[in-house]
Amino acid sequence: MLPQERTEPPFTFTYLNNMAQRIFIVDDHPMVVEGMRHMLQQITGVEVCGHASTARSCLGYFVKNTADVVLLDINLPDQSGIEVCKTLVLQHPALKVIALTNFDQLTYIQRMQEAGAKGYLLKNASLDEIEHALQAVAGNQEYWLGRDNQRDTLKDHNQLLLTRREIEVLKWIAEGLTNQEIADKLFVSASTIDSHRKNLISKLQVKNTAALVRTALENKII
Amino acid sequence: MLPQERTEPPFTFTYLNNMAQRIFIVDDHPMVVEGMRHMLQQITGVEVCGHASTARSCLGYFVKNTADVVLLDINLPDQSGIEVCKTLVLQHPALKVIALTNFDQLTYIQRMQEAGAKGYLLKNASLDEIEHALQAVAGNQEYWLGRDNQRDTLKDHNQLLLTRREIEVLKWIAEGLTNQEIADKLFVSASTIDSHRKNLISKLQVKNTAALVRTALENKII
DNA sequence: GCCTCCTTCCCCTAAAAGAGGGATTTTTTA
DNA sequence: TAAAAAATCCCTCTTTTAGGGGAAGGAGGC
């Protein structure tokens, strides 16, 4: 497939000087797609031109169509979002790809950046954050602020990612198990679970276990 | 108002002896509608014939159309789901109305029952529960099992509903505040907050604060 | 082979929560 | 208005967390 020129922008009227930004959403979770679509509907000068739940159907769309911005999930059922991103920016150099990610996948955003993405948004981003990201890419800027903020808020050797064990422990904590009960389940000492709990509280910058569970659920870590 | 989304012809075949059960969804949260639609798509013999986000557009649909089952939110922006239920069963006696509710609105389901509903589902119901409810109403049975189960699991004088104060305290707990901090905020003693916390744990039948926060978030109580 | 990260485990103290009670006052509702 | 429910507060006692600290072994990357 040859790289092709960016097609003419659509003639969607919104305001005098602005064309509507056409957004294409790619995520395999209907909840995320519809949630995002709903958020975008509340932003003036923006329209959703389509969505796809697989890499294949996304790339299929972009064979004959284009958009201004693609909100692209990193985890797709058939292919990595990173590969999809590479393909898209190769074929549509003017296309702005914004990665969609969960809190626990933040390590992948660097690879998305290398793959040509112009920014990223957490799946539970606020309307404000979405708006800022779209304004940034519309002005040919990038939007990685959230990542940096996130990084700054994290202690412990700049660890961005929860470890497998930590997530495992976190799930049991949210179930209501005590350190000792989790320890029995995982055949380790209660001290170990306590360490994991403390690291989780530290990494996610929360005050206690209650807030830890809330943050974990709201960021879809568990 | 004209029907807005009826797309499928009435004669959709699925199996030899069964017509597809036609479901109409009424909820003002797109997330709930799409989530429910997605769940229903996974059930054979069921099709979504449309949805509405307001009482008005719902009643508008049923002026010239009908369905087999209506999944009806109790809280609608323009009118109570209870009133909508009464109107629907009056105009379409064969229509099975299943109430959609959150955990903290369980007291209303009795009024939905009086209004002619044939069952209820929590908004975070599992695929199994949805399937059972649909099978029940298809067989002219009612589906209130969940309510009874719920009732059985609740202690303290069969209280089904969290009080305003309890929900208020619950929100602060999920924010990560301690009893003392919440007490300072609400100008009461820490003992009071402790009582509320204990009542919450008792009412929601969870082991500790971590599970309380999880349950509260998953049931959209906060 | 070094270094980082993960996992594991331990120490300490103080604070908070969990599990029983019980009790009073205000507010709602039947 | 009387009963029911909600909100308030207190007690004791035990267990669990929070927040410091440190440290050792192993796996994997460079």
Short mmCIF file of C-alpha atoms (C1' of nucleotides) in Angstrom, two decimals:
data_model
loop_
_atom_site.label_atom_id
_atom_site.label_comp_id
_atom_site.label_asym_id
_atom_site.label_seq_id
_atom_site.Cartn_x
_atom_site.Cartn_y
_atom_site.Cartn_z
CA MET A 1 0.00 0.00 0.00
CA LEU A 2 1.36 3.36 -0.96
CA PRO A 3 1.33 6.34 1.30
CA GLN A 4 -1.34 8.68 0.11
CA GLU A 5 -1.95 12.35 0.39
CA ARG A 6 -4.23 13.53 3.09
CA THR A 7 -7.68 13.82 1.63
CA GLU A 8 -9.46 17.12 1.75
CA PRO A 9 -11.01 17.95 5.06
CA PRO A 10 -14.75 17.49 5.23
CA PHE A 11 -17.04 20.43 4.87
CA THR A 12 -18.63 20.21 8.23
CA PHE A 13 -19.59 23.61 9.49
CA THR A 14 -19.23 24.42 13.13
CA TYR A 15 -17.87 27.91 13.46
CA LEU A 16 -16.55 30.47 11.06
CA ASN A 17 -12.89 29.65 11.15
CA ASN A 18 -12.94 26.06 12.25
CA MET A 19 -13.55 22.82 10.51
CA ALA A 20 -14.84 20.10 12.76
CA GLN A 21 -12.16 17.75 13.92
CA ARG A 22 -13.11 14.28 12.69
CA ILE A 23 -12.37 11.59 15.27
CA PHE A 24 -12.15 7.86 14.69
CA ILE A 25 -12.30 5.63 17.78
CA VAL A 26 -10.65 2.22 17.96
CA ASP A 27 -11.33 0.08 21.01
CA ASP A 28 -12.64 -3.42 21.48
CA HIS A 29 -14.77 -2.50 24.47
CA PRO A 30 -18.15 -1.10 23.42
CA MET A 31 -18.36 0.61 26.79
CA VAL A 32 -15.22 2.60 26.07
CA VAL A 33 -16.30 3.45 22.54
CA GLU A 34 -19.71 4.65 23.59
CA GLY A 35 -18.40 6.43 26.65
CA MET A 36 -15.81 8.23 24.56
CA ARG A 37 -18.32 9.01 21.84
CA HIS A 38 -20.61 10.50 24.45
CA MET A 39 -17.82 12.63 25.86
CA LEU A 40 -16.82 13.84 22.40
CA GLN A 41 -20.39 14.82 21.61
CA GLN A 42 -20.13 17.38 24.36
CA ILE A 43 -17.17 19.09 22.70
CA THR A 44 -17.98 21.64 20.01
CA GLY A 45 -16.04 21.45 16.79
CA VAL A 46 -15.59 17.72 17.07
CA GLU A 47 -17.40 14.88 15.37
CA VAL A 48 -16.98 11.13 15.55
CA CYS A 49 -16.62 9.84 12.00
CA GLY A 50 -16.58 6.18 12.92
CA HIS A 51 -15.24 3.52 15.18
CA ALA A 52 -13.73 0.07 14.99
CA SER A 53 -13.29 -2.71 17.48
CA THR A 54 -10.45 -4.51 15.72
CA ALA A 55 -7.19 -3.54 14.05
CA ARG A 56 -8.48 -5.09 10.87
CA SER A 57 -11.64 -3.06 10.62
CA CYS A 58 -9.75 0.06 11.61
CA LEU A 59 -7.19 -0.39 8.85
CA GLY A 60 -10.03 -1.29 6.51
CA TYR A 61 -11.66 2.04 7.16
CA PHE A 62 -8.48 3.94 6.46
CA VAL A 63 -7.98 2.34 3.06
CA LYS A 64 -10.58 4.61 1.51
CA ASN A 65 -11.30 7.10 4.26
CA THR A 66 -9.41 9.23 6.67
CA ALA A 67 -9.94 11.30 9.78
CA ASP A 68 -8.17 14.04 11.68
CA VAL A 69 -7.60 12.13 14.87
CA VAL A 70 -7.60 8.45 15.81
CA LEU A 71 -8.15 7.47 19.42
CA LEU A 72 -6.39 4.14 19.38
CA ASP A 73 -6.51 1.46 22.06
CA ILE A 74 -3.18 -0.25 22.68
CA ASN A 75 -4.77 -3.63 23.28
CA LEU A 76 -6.74 -4.86 20.34
CA PRO A 77 -7.90 -8.44 19.88
CA ASP A 78 -6.21 -9.11 16.56
CA GLN A 79 -3.13 -6.89 16.46
CA SER A 80 -1.18 -4.57 18.71
CA GLY A 81 -2.26 -0.96 18.69
CA ILE A 82 1.40 -0.08 18.32
CA GLU A 83 1.59 -1.82 14.95
CA VAL A 84 -1.68 -0.28 13.88
CA CYS A 85 -0.29 3.12 14.81
CA LYS A 86 2.82 2.60 12.65
CA THR A 87 0.72 1.57 9.69
CA LEU A 88 -1.67 4.46 10.06
CA VAL A 89 0.95 7.20 10.27
CA LEU A 90 2.80 5.65 7.32
CA GLN A 91 -0.31 5.74 5.18
CA HIS A 92 -1.74 8.98 6.53
CA PRO A 93 1.15 11.23 7.59
CA ALA A 94 -1.19 14.02 8.66
CA LEU A 95 -3.23 11.75 10.89
CA LYS A 96 -2.90 12.41 14.61
CA VAL A 97 -2.95 9.22 16.60
CA ILE A 98 -3.77 9.49 20.29
CA ALA A 99 -3.21 6.33 22.28
CA LEU A 100 -5.96 5.11 24.59
CA THR A 101 -4.64 3.27 27.57
CA ASN A 102 -5.39 2.09 31.05
CA PHE A 103 -3.37 3.12 34.04
CA ASP A 104 -1.59 -0.20 34.21
CA GLN A 105 -0.36 -0.02 30.64
CA LEU A 106 1.50 3.24 30.88
CA THR A 107 4.79 1.60 29.96
CA TYR A 108 3.49 1.02 26.49
CA ILE A 109 2.93 4.66 25.74
CA GLN A 110 6.58 5.23 25.00
CA ARG A 111 6.34 2.62 22.28
CA MET A 112 3.25 4.33 20.97
CA GLN A 113 5.23 7.56 20.88
CA GLU A 114 7.97 5.84 18.90
CA ALA A 115 5.29 4.41 16.62
CA GLY A 116 4.23 7.95 15.72
CA ALA A 117 1.46 8.73 18.18
CA LYS A 118 0.99 12.37 19.11
CA GLY A 119 -0.33 11.86 22.61
CA TYR A 120 -2.21 9.60 24.91
CA LEU A 121 -5.30 9.60 27.05
CA LEU A 122 -6.30 7.41 29.94
CA LYS A 123 -9.56 5.61 29.23
CA ASN A 124 -11.12 7.34 32.18
CA ALA A 125 -9.90 10.76 31.13
CA SER A 126 -12.07 13.74 31.96
CA LEU A 127 -13.81 15.86 29.36
CA ASP A 128 -11.22 18.54 30.00
CA GLU A 129 -8.31 16.23 29.36
CA ILE A 130 -9.86 14.94 26.14
CA GLU A 131 -10.48 18.49 25.00
CA HIS A 132 -6.93 19.53 25.78
CA ALA A 133 -5.49 16.57 23.95
CA LEU A 134 -7.58 17.29 20.86
CA GLN A 135 -6.68 20.98 20.93
CA ALA A 136 -3.03 20.09 21.25
CA VAL A 137 -2.92 17.80 18.24
CA ALA A 138 -5.10 20.20 16.25
CA GLY A 139 -2.39 22.80 16.78
CA ASN A 140 0.30 20.35 15.71
CA GLN A 141 1.44 19.99 19.29
CA GLU A 142 1.75 16.76 21.16
CA TYR A 143 -0.05 15.80 24.32
CA TRP A 144 2.07 13.80 26.71
CA LEU A 145 1.50 15.98 29.71
CA GLY A 146 -0.62 13.45 31.47
CA ARG A 147 2.21 10.95 31.28
CA ASP A 148 4.69 13.34 32.77
CA ASN A 149 2.29 14.34 35.49
CA GLN A 150 1.70 10.73 36.19
CA ARG A 151 5.39 10.05 36.30
CA ASP A 152 5.94 12.88 38.71
CA THR A 153 3.35 11.58 41.07
CA LEU A 154 4.94 8.19 41.26
CA LYS A 155 7.60 7.47 43.78
CA ASP A 156 9.85 4.46 44.03
CA HIS A 157 12.45 4.75 41.30
CA ASN A 158 10.00 6.19 38.78
CA GLN A 159 8.16 2.92 38.45
CA LEU A 160 5.27 3.48 36.13
CA LEU A 161 3.89 0.00 36.11
CA LEU A 162 2.48 -2.19 38.79
CA THR A 163 4.08 -5.58 38.86
CA ARG A 164 2.17 -8.77 38.25
CA ARG A 165 2.39 -9.65 41.89
CA GLU A 166 1.18 -6.27 42.99
CA ILE A 167 -1.85 -6.46 40.74
CA GLU A 168 -2.54 -9.95 42.01
CA VAL A 169 -2.38 -8.76 45.61
CA LEU A 170 -4.46 -5.71 44.73
CA LYS A 171 -7.26 -7.89 43.44
CA TRP A 172 -7.41 -9.82 46.68
CA ILE A 173 -7.30 -6.62 48.71
CA ALA A 174 -10.30 -5.33 46.78
CA GLU A 175 -12.07 -8.60 47.55
CA GLY A 176 -11.78 -7.72 51.21
CA LEU A 177 -9.09 -10.17 52.24
CA THR A 178 -6.64 -9.22 54.97
CA ASN A 179 -2.89 -9.46 54.56
CA GLN A 180 -2.86 -12.76 56.41
CA GLU A 181 -5.63 -14.23 54.28
CA ILE A 182 -3.90 -13.20 51.07
CA ALA A 183 -0.64 -14.57 52.43
CA ASP A 184 -2.29 -17.94 53.03
CA LYS A 185 -3.68 -17.93 49.51
CA LEU A 186 -0.35 -17.13 47.89
CA PHE A 187 1.76 -19.25 50.24
CA VAL A 188 3.93 -16.37 51.37
CA SER A 189 4.24 -14.48 54.62
CA ALA A 190 1.87 -11.75 55.70
CA SER A 191 4.86 -9.41 55.75
CA THR A 192 5.24 -9.87 52.03
CA ILE A 193 1.65 -8.95 51.37
CA ASP A 194 2.10 -5.99 53.67
CA SER A 195 5.06 -4.86 51.57
CA HIS A 196 3.05 -5.17 48.40
CA ARG A 197 0.21 -3.23 49.94
CA LYS A 198 2.54 -0.48 51.04
CA ASN A 199 4.14 -0.32 47.61
CA LEU A 200 0.73 -0.12 45.99
CA ILE A 201 -0.30 2.73 48.26
CA SER A 202 2.98 4.47 47.51
CA LYS A 203 2.89 3.91 43.75
CA LEU A 204 -0.68 5.02 43.32
CA GLN A 205 -0.19 7.92 45.71
CA VAL A 206 -3.17 7.21 47.88
CA LYS A 207 -3.70 7.52 51.60
CA ASN A 208 -4.98 4.11 52.56
CA THR A 209 -6.49 0.87 51.39
CA ALA A 210 -9.94 2.34 50.79
CA ALA A 211 -8.58 4.93 48.37
CA LEU A 212 -6.34 2.29 46.85
CA VAL A 213 -9.34 0.14 45.94
CA ARG A 214 -11.18 3.14 44.58
CA THR A 215 -8.26 4.23 42.43
CA ALA A 216 -7.69 0.71 41.21
CA LEU A 217 -11.30 0.33 40.11
CA GLU A 218 -11.60 3.77 38.59
CA ASN A 219 -8.43 3.28 36.58
CA LYS A 220 -9.49 -0.20 35.57
CA ILE A 221 -6.33 -1.70 37.03
CA ILE A 222 -8.50 -4.48 38.38
CA MET B 1 -42.55 11.94 18.61
CA LEU B 2 -41.70 9.34 16.06
CA PRO B 3 -40.03 6.06 16.82
CA GLN B 4 -36.37 6.62 16.49
CA GLU B 5 -34.52 3.39 16.30
CA ARG B 6 -36.60 0.47 15.30
CA THR B 7 -34.44 -1.20 12.73
CA GLU B 8 -35.20 -4.90 12.61
CA PRO B 9 -38.17 -6.45 10.87
CA PRO B 10 -40.59 -8.26 13.18
CA PHE B 11 -39.90 -11.68 11.69
CA THR B 12 -36.36 -12.42 12.74
CA PHE B 13 -35.81 -16.15 12.89
CA THR B 14 -33.50 -17.70 15.41
CA TYR B 15 -34.65 -21.20 16.10
CA LEU B 16 -37.47 -23.39 14.89
CA ASN B 17 -40.00 -22.82 17.60
CA ASN B 18 -38.92 -19.46 18.89
CA MET B 19 -39.39 -15.94 17.76
CA ALA B 20 -36.68 -13.63 18.93
CA GLN B 21 -37.57 -11.77 22.07
CA ARG B 22 -37.61 -8.08 21.13
CA ILE B 23 -36.10 -5.90 23.83
CA PHE B 24 -36.44 -2.15 24.19
CA ILE B 25 -33.99 -0.42 26.54
CA VAL B 26 -34.80 2.79 28.40
CA ASP B 27 -31.99 4.49 30.32
CA ASP B 28 -30.54 7.95 30.23
CA HIS B 29 -26.96 6.73 30.60
CA PRO B 30 -25.45 5.75 27.24
CA MET B 31 -22.99 3.56 29.10
CA VAL B 32 -25.82 1.49 30.56
CA VAL B 33 -27.65 1.27 27.25
CA GLU B 34 -24.59 0.18 25.34
CA GLY B 35 -23.43 -2.14 28.07
CA MET B 36 -26.84 -3.78 28.22
CA ARG B 37 -27.09 -3.94 24.43
CA HIS B 38 -23.73 -5.66 24.32
CA MET B 39 -24.80 -8.17 26.95
CA LEU B 40 -28.04 -8.89 25.12
CA GLN B 41 -26.20 -9.48 21.86
CA GLN B 42 -24.56 -12.43 23.50
CA ILE B 43 -27.90 -14.08 24.23
CA THR B 44 -29.42 -16.11 21.41
CA GLY B 45 -33.06 -15.56 20.65
CA VAL B 46 -32.95 -11.96 21.77
CA GLU B 47 -32.74 -8.77 19.78
CA VAL B 48 -32.68 -5.14 20.79
CA CYS B 49 -35.40 -3.35 18.85
CA GLY B 50 -34.51 0.11 20.06
CA HIS B 51 -33.69 2.30 22.98
CA ALA B 52 -34.67 5.60 24.51
CA SER B 53 -33.00 7.92 26.96
CA THR B 54 -36.13 9.74 28.11
CA ALA B 55 -39.64 8.81 29.16
CA ARG B 56 -40.95 10.93 26.33
CA SER B 57 -39.06 9.20 23.55
CA CYS B 58 -39.84 5.83 25.10
CA LEU B 59 -43.58 6.50 25.14
CA GLY B 60 -43.24 7.97 21.66
CA TYR B 61 -41.85 4.70 20.39
CA PHE B 62 -44.68 2.70 21.90
CA VAL B 63 -47.37 4.79 20.22
CA LYS B 64 -46.87 2.96 16.94
CA ASN B 65 -44.56 0.13 17.87
CA THR B 66 -44.23 -2.49 20.50
CA ALA B 67 -41.74 -4.97 21.90
CA ASP B 68 -41.73 -8.08 24.01
CA VAL B 69 -39.72 -6.73 26.90
CA VAL B 70 -38.83 -3.26 28.12
CA LEU B 71 -35.80 -2.80 30.34
CA LEU B 72 -36.84 0.37 32.12
CA ASP B 73 -34.68 2.60 34.27
CA ILE B 74 -36.43 3.94 37.36
CA ASN B 75 -34.68 7.31 37.16
CA LEU B 76 -35.36 9.12 33.93
CA PRO B 77 -34.66 12.80 33.37
CA ASP B 78 -38.18 13.84 32.46
CA GLN B 79 -40.52 11.44 34.24
CA SER B 80 -40.40 8.65 36.80
CA GLY B 81 -39.88 5.17 35.43
CA ILE B 82 -42.74 4.09 37.66
CA GLU B 83 -45.20 6.32 35.81
CA VAL B 84 -43.80 5.20 32.47
CA CYS B 85 -44.30 1.62 33.58
CA LYS B 86 -47.96 2.23 34.44
CA THR B 87 -48.58 3.87 31.08
CA LEU B 88 -46.82 1.14 29.15
CA VAL B 89 -48.65 -1.79 30.73
CA LEU B 90 -51.96 0.05 30.32
CA GLN B 91 -51.38 0.56 26.61
CA HIS B 92 -49.61 -2.76 25.97
CA PRO B 93 -50.97 -5.36 28.39
CA ALA B 94 -48.76 -8.10 26.94
CA LEU B 95 -45.60 -6.07 27.39
CA LYS B 96 -43.20 -7.30 30.05
CA VAL B 97 -41.53 -4.47 31.89
CA ILE B 98 -38.33 -5.25 33.75
CA ALA B 99 -37.08 -2.48 36.00
CA LEU B 100 -33.45 -1.43 35.80
CA THR B 101 -32.09 -0.19 39.07
CA ASN B 102 -28.99 0.52 41.04
CA PHE B 103 -28.29 -1.08 44.35
CA ASP B 104 -29.21 2.04 46.26
CA GLN B 105 -32.64 2.32 44.71
CA LEU B 106 -33.94 -1.07 45.69
CA THR B 107 -36.80 0.41 47.70
CA TYR B 108 -38.38 1.63 44.51
CA ILE B 109 -38.75 -1.79 43.01
CA GLN B 110 -41.82 -2.52 45.05
CA ARG B 111 -43.48 0.48 43.47
CA MET B 112 -42.38 -0.78 40.07
CA GLN B 113 -44.00 -4.09 40.92
CA GLU B 114 -47.21 -2.30 41.84
CA ALA B 115 -46.94 -0.36 38.60
CA GLY B 116 -47.05 -3.61 36.66
CA ALA B 117 -43.43 -4.54 36.20
CA LYS B 118 -42.64 -8.24 35.90
CA GLY B 119 -39.19 -8.20 37.40
CA TYR B 120 -36.09 -6.19 37.99
CA LEU B 121 -32.41 -6.29 37.21
CA LEU B 122 -29.51 -4.49 38.80
CA LYS B 123 -27.65 -2.37 36.27
CA ASN B 124 -24.55 -4.41 36.86
CA ALA B 125 -26.36 -7.72 36.48
CA SER B 126 -24.43 -10.62 35.01
CA LEU B 127 -25.24 -12.17 31.66
CA ASP B 128 -26.73 -15.10 33.54
CA GLU B 129 -29.07 -12.94 35.55
CA ILE B 130 -30.24 -11.07 32.46
CA GLU B 131 -30.85 -14.33 30.68
CA HIS B 132 -32.80 -15.75 33.60
CA ALA B 133 -34.94 -12.65 33.86
CA LEU B 134 -35.74 -12.74 30.14
CA GLN B 135 -36.54 -16.43 30.25
CA ALA B 136 -38.79 -15.89 33.24
CA VAL B 137 -40.89 -13.17 31.63
CA ALA B 138 -40.97 -15.07 28.33
CA GLY B 139 -42.60 -17.92 30.24
CA ASN B 140 -45.10 -15.54 31.84
CA GLN B 141 -43.29 -15.83 35.14
CA GLU B 142 -41.97 -12.94 37.14
CA TYR B 143 -38.39 -12.33 38.14
CA TRP B 144 -38.03 -10.89 41.60
CA LEU B 145 -35.62 -13.47 42.90
CA GLY B 146 -32.76 -11.07 43.05
CA ARG B 147 -34.72 -8.75 45.28
CA ASP B 148 -35.56 -11.50 47.71
CA ASN B 149 -32.00 -12.71 47.74
CA GLN B 150 -30.87 -9.21 48.33
CA ARG B 151 -33.36 -8.77 51.10
CA ASP B 152 -32.17 -11.93 52.78
CA THR B 153 -28.61 -10.82 52.75
CA LEU B 154 -29.35 -7.55 54.46
CA LYS B 155 -29.33 -7.32 58.20
CA ASP B 156 -30.51 -4.51 60.41
CA HIS B 157 -34.29 -4.50 60.37
CA ASN B 158 -34.46 -5.48 56.69
CA GLN B 159 -33.20 -2.11 55.58
CA LEU B 160 -32.83 -2.15 51.86
CA LEU B 161 -31.66 1.38 51.34
CA LEU B 162 -28.62 3.24 52.48
CA THR B 163 -29.45 6.49 54.18
CA ARG B 164 -28.31 9.86 52.87
CA ARG B 165 -25.85 10.14 55.69
CA GLU B 166 -24.46 6.70 55.06
CA ILE B 167 -23.92 7.44 51.40
CA GLU B 168 -22.28 10.71 52.33
CA VAL B 169 -19.92 8.95 54.71
CA LEU B 170 -19.30 6.24 52.15
CA LYS B 171 -18.12 8.79 49.62
CA TRP B 172 -15.58 10.17 52.04
CA ILE B 173 -14.42 6.70 52.99
CA ALA B 174 -13.79 5.94 49.33
CA GLU B 175 -11.80 9.17 49.11
CA GLY B 176 -9.43 7.71 51.66
CA LEU B 177 -10.42 9.76 54.68
CA THR B 178 -10.23 8.22 58.14
CA ASN B 179 -13.11 8.22 60.59
CA GLN B 180 -11.63 11.20 62.41
CA GLU B 181 -11.14 13.19 59.23
CA ILE B 182 -14.70 12.55 58.11
CA ALA B 183 -15.93 13.42 61.59
CA ASP B 184 -14.14 16.77 61.38
CA LYS B 185 -15.68 17.43 58.00
CA LEU B 186 -19.22 16.66 59.11
CA PHE B 187 -18.88 18.21 62.58
CA VAL B 188 -19.73 15.02 64.41
CA SER B 189 -17.73 12.63 66.54
CA ALA B 190 -15.49 9.93 65.13
CA SER B 191 -17.69 7.40 66.90
CA THR B 192 -20.56 8.43 64.71
CA ILE B 193 -18.59 7.88 61.56
CA ASP B 194 -17.47 4.58 62.95
CA SER B 195 -21.10 3.61 63.47
CA HIS B 196 -21.96 4.57 59.93
CA ARG B 197 -19.03 2.60 58.64
CA LYS B 198 -20.09 -0.44 60.60
CA ASN B 199 -23.66 -0.11 59.36
CA LEU B 200 -22.44 0.18 55.79
CA ILE B 201 -20.32 -2.93 56.13
CA SER B 202 -23.25 -4.72 57.69
CA LYS B 203 -25.83 -3.56 55.15
CA LEU B 204 -23.72 -4.34 52.13
CA GLN B 205 -22.56 -7.59 53.66
CA VAL B 206 -18.89 -7.09 53.09
CA LYS B 207 -15.89 -7.96 55.20
CA ASN B 208 -14.09 -4.66 55.51
CA THR B 209 -13.64 -1.18 54.15
CA ALA B 210 -11.73 -2.31 51.07
CA ALA B 211 -14.57 -4.55 49.96
CA LEU B 212 -17.04 -1.84 50.93
CA VAL B 213 -15.44 0.62 48.54
CA ARG B 214 -15.33 -1.98 45.82
CA THR B 215 -18.98 -2.91 46.23
CA ALA B 216 -20.01 0.73 46.39
CA LEU B 217 -18.24 1.53 43.13
CA GLU B 218 -19.35 -1.61 41.33
CA ASN B 219 -22.96 -1.01 42.29
CA LYS B 220 -22.70 2.66 41.40
CA ILE B 221 -23.75 3.67 44.89
CA ILE B 222 -21.08 6.34 44.73
"C1'" DG C 1 29.64 -9.33 35.80
"C1'" DC C 2 27.22 -5.54 37.25
"C1'" DC C 3 23.00 -3.45 38.10
"C1'" DT C 4 18.14 -2.96 38.46
"C1'" DC C 5 13.91 -4.77 39.58
"C1'" DC C 6 10.97 -8.12 41.73
"C1'" DT C 7 9.85 -10.81 45.40
"C1'" DT C 8 10.47 -12.11 49.64
"C1'" DC C 9 10.85 -11.31 54.75
"C1'" DC C 10 11.76 -8.85 59.06
"C1'" DC C 11 11.85 -4.97 62.68
"C1'" DC C 12 9.49 -1.04 65.05
"C1'" DT C 13 5.52 2.23 66.73
"C1'" DA C 14 1.22 4.37 66.39
"C1'" DA C 15 -3.09 4.78 64.33
"C1'" DA C 16 -7.12 2.93 62.53
"C1'" DA C 17 -10.51 -0.43 61.84
"C1'" DG C 18 -13.43 -4.50 63.19
"C1'" DA C 19 -16.63 -6.71 66.45
"C1'" DG C 20 -19.33 -6.71 70.23
"C1'" DG C 21 -22.16 -4.14 73.08
"C1'" DG C 22 -25.59 -0.07 74.47
"C1'" DA C 23 -27.87 4.50 74.58
"C1'" DT C 24 -29.90 9.08 73.46
"C1'" DT C 25 -31.99 12.44 70.54
"C1'" DT C 26 -33.99 13.98 66.38
"C1'" DT C 27 -36.61 13.23 62.26
"C1'" DT C 28 -39.89 10.85 59.43
"C1'" DT C 29 -43.81 8.50 58.57
"C1'" DA C 30 -47.84 5.77 59.07
"C1'" DT D 1 -49.56 11.46 67.88
"C1'" DA D 2 -47.24 7.32 68.50
"C1'" DA D 3 -44.14 4.26 66.23
"C1'" DA D 4 -40.31 3.65 63.29
"C1'" DA D 5 -36.20 5.03 61.43
"C1'" DA D 6 -32.14 7.76 61.32
"C1'" DA D 7 -28.40 10.02 63.37
"C1'" DT D 8 -25.80 10.75 67.10
"C1'" DC D 9 -22.45 9.18 70.77
"C1'" DC D 10 -20.10 6.07 74.08
"C1'" DC D 11 -17.73 1.68 75.98
"C1'" DT D 12 -14.21 -2.41 75.64
"C1'" DC D 13 -11.20 -5.38 73.29
"C1'" DT D 14 -8.71 -7.42 69.36
"C1'" DT D 15 -6.96 -7.32 64.90
"C1'" DT D 16 -5.29 -4.92 61.01
"C1'" DT D 17 -3.07 -1.02 58.63
"C1'" DA D 18 0.03 2.81 58.03
"C1'" DG D 19 4.47 4.40 57.81
"C1'" DG D 20 9.13 4.20 58.91
"C1'" DG D 21 13.14 1.44 58.35
"C1'" DG D 22 16.22 -2.50 56.36
"C1'" DA D 23 17.84 -6.65 53.82
"C1'" DA D 24 18.57 -10.92 51.04
"C1'" DG D 25 18.02 -13.97 47.02
"C1'" DG D 26 16.88 -14.45 42.12
"C1'" DA D 27 15.90 -13.16 37.24
"C1'" DG D 28 16.88 -10.55 33.48
"C1'" DG D 29 18.98 -6.73 30.94
"C1'" DC D 30 23.08 -4.39 29.41
#
